[in-house]
mmCIF file of C-alpha atoms in Angstrom:
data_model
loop_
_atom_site.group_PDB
_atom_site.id
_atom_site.type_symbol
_atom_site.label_atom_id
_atom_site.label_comp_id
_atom_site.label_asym_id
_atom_site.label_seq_id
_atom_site.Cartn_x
_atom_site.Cartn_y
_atom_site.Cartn_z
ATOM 1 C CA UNK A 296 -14.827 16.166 -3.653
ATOM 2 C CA UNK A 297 -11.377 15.130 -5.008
ATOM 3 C CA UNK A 298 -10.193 18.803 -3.544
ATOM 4 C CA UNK A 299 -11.282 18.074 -0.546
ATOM 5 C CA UNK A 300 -9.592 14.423 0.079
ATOM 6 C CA UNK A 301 -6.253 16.377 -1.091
ATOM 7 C CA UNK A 302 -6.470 19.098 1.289
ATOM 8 C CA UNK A 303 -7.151 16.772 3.944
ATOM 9 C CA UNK A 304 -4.090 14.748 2.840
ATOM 10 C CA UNK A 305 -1.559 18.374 2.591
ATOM 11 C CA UNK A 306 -3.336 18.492 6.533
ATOM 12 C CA UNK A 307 -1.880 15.614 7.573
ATOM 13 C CA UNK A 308 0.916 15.730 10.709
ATOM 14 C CA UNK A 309 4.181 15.151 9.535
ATOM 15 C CA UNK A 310 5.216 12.138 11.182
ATOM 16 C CA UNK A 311 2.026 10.280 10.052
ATOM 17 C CA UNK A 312 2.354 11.835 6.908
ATOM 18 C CA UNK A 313 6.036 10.475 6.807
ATOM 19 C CA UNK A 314 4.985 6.576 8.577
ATOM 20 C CA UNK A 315 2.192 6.891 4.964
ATOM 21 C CA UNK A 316 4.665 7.665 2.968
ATOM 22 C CA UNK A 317 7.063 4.628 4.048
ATOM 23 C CA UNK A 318 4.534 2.478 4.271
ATOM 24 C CA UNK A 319 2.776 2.845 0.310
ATOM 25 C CA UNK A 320 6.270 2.651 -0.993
ATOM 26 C CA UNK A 321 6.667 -0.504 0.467
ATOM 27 C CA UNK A 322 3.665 -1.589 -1.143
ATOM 28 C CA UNK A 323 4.564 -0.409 -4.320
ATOM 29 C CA UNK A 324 7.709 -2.223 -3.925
ATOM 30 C CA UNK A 325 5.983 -5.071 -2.980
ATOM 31 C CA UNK A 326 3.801 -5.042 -6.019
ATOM 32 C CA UNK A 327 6.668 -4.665 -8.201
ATOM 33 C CA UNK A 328 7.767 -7.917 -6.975
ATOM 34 C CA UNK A 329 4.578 -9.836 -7.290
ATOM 35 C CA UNK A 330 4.529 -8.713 -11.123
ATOM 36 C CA UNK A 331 7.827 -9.968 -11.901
ATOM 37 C CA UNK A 332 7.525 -13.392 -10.159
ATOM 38 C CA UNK A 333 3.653 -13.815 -12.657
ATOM 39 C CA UNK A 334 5.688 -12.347 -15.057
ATOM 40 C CA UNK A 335 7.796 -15.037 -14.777
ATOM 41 C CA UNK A 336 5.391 -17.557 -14.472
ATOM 42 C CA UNK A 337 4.117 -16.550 -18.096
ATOM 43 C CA UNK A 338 7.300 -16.989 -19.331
ATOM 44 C CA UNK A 339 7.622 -20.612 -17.900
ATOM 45 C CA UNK A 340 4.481 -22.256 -17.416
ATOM 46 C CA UNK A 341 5.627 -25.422 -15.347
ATOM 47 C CA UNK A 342 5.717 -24.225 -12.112
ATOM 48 C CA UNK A 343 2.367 -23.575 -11.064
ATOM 49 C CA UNK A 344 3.560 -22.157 -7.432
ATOM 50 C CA UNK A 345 4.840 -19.157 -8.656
ATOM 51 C CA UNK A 346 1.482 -18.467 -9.840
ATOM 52 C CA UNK A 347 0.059 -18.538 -6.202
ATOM 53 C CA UNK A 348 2.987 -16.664 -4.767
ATOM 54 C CA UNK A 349 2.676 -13.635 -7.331
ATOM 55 C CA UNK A 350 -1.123 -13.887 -6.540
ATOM 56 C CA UNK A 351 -0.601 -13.661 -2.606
ATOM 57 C CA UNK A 352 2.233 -10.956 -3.143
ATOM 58 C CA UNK A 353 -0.295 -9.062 -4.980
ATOM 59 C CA UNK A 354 -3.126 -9.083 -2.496
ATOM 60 C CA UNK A 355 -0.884 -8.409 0.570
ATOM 61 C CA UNK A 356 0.708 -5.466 -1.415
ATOM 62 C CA UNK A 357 -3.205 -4.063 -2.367
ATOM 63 C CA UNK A 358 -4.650 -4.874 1.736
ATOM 64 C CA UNK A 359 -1.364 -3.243 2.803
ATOM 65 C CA UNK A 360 -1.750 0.486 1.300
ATOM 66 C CA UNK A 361 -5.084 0.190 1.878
ATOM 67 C CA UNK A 362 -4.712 -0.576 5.577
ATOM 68 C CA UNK A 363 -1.968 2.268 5.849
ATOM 69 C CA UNK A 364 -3.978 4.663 4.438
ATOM 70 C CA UNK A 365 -7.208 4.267 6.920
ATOM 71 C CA UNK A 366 -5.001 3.569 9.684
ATOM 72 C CA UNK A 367 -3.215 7.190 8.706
ATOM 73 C CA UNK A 368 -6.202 9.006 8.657
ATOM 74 C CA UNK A 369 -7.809 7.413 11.746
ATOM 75 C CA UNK A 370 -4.025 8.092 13.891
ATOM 76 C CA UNK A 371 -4.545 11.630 12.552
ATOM 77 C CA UNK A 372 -7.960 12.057 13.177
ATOM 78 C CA UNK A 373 -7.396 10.854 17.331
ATOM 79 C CA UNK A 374 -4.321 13.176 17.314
ATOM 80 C CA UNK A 375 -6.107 16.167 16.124
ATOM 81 C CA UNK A 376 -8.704 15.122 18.992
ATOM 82 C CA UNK A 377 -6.519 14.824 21.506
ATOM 83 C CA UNK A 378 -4.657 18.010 21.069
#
């Protein structure tokens, strides 16, 4: 099963491939930032907002390379129909 979902990632076209690529990076970027703003917010525990904004940052960076993910596979998936 695992084979499988990595062969059909090695299958994808390039420039979707590429646009994936970009796009989880960001994420992971985006991540990075949400743990060092809760980080902070450990560290000093009187400004409650920073909790929420870490949070948020979190969850957009998680619905984010999960939405570029399906929407790679679905782009790929109508290309390969279309040709």
């Amino acid at each position: 099963m695992f084979n499988k979902i990595v062969n059909y990632f090695k299958n994808l076209d390039k420039l979707t491939k590429l646009i994936m690529n970009n796009g989880l990076k960001f994420c992971l970027f985006l991540g990075l930032i949400s743990i060092a703003v809760l980080v902070t917010y450990n560290f000093s525990l009187t400004i409650p907002i920073l909790f929420y904004v870490g949070f948020i940052l979190f969850r957009l960076s998680l619905i984010f390379g999960i939405e570029f993910v399906i929407c790679g596979i679905v782009v790929d998936g109508i290309k390969k129909q279309l040709i």
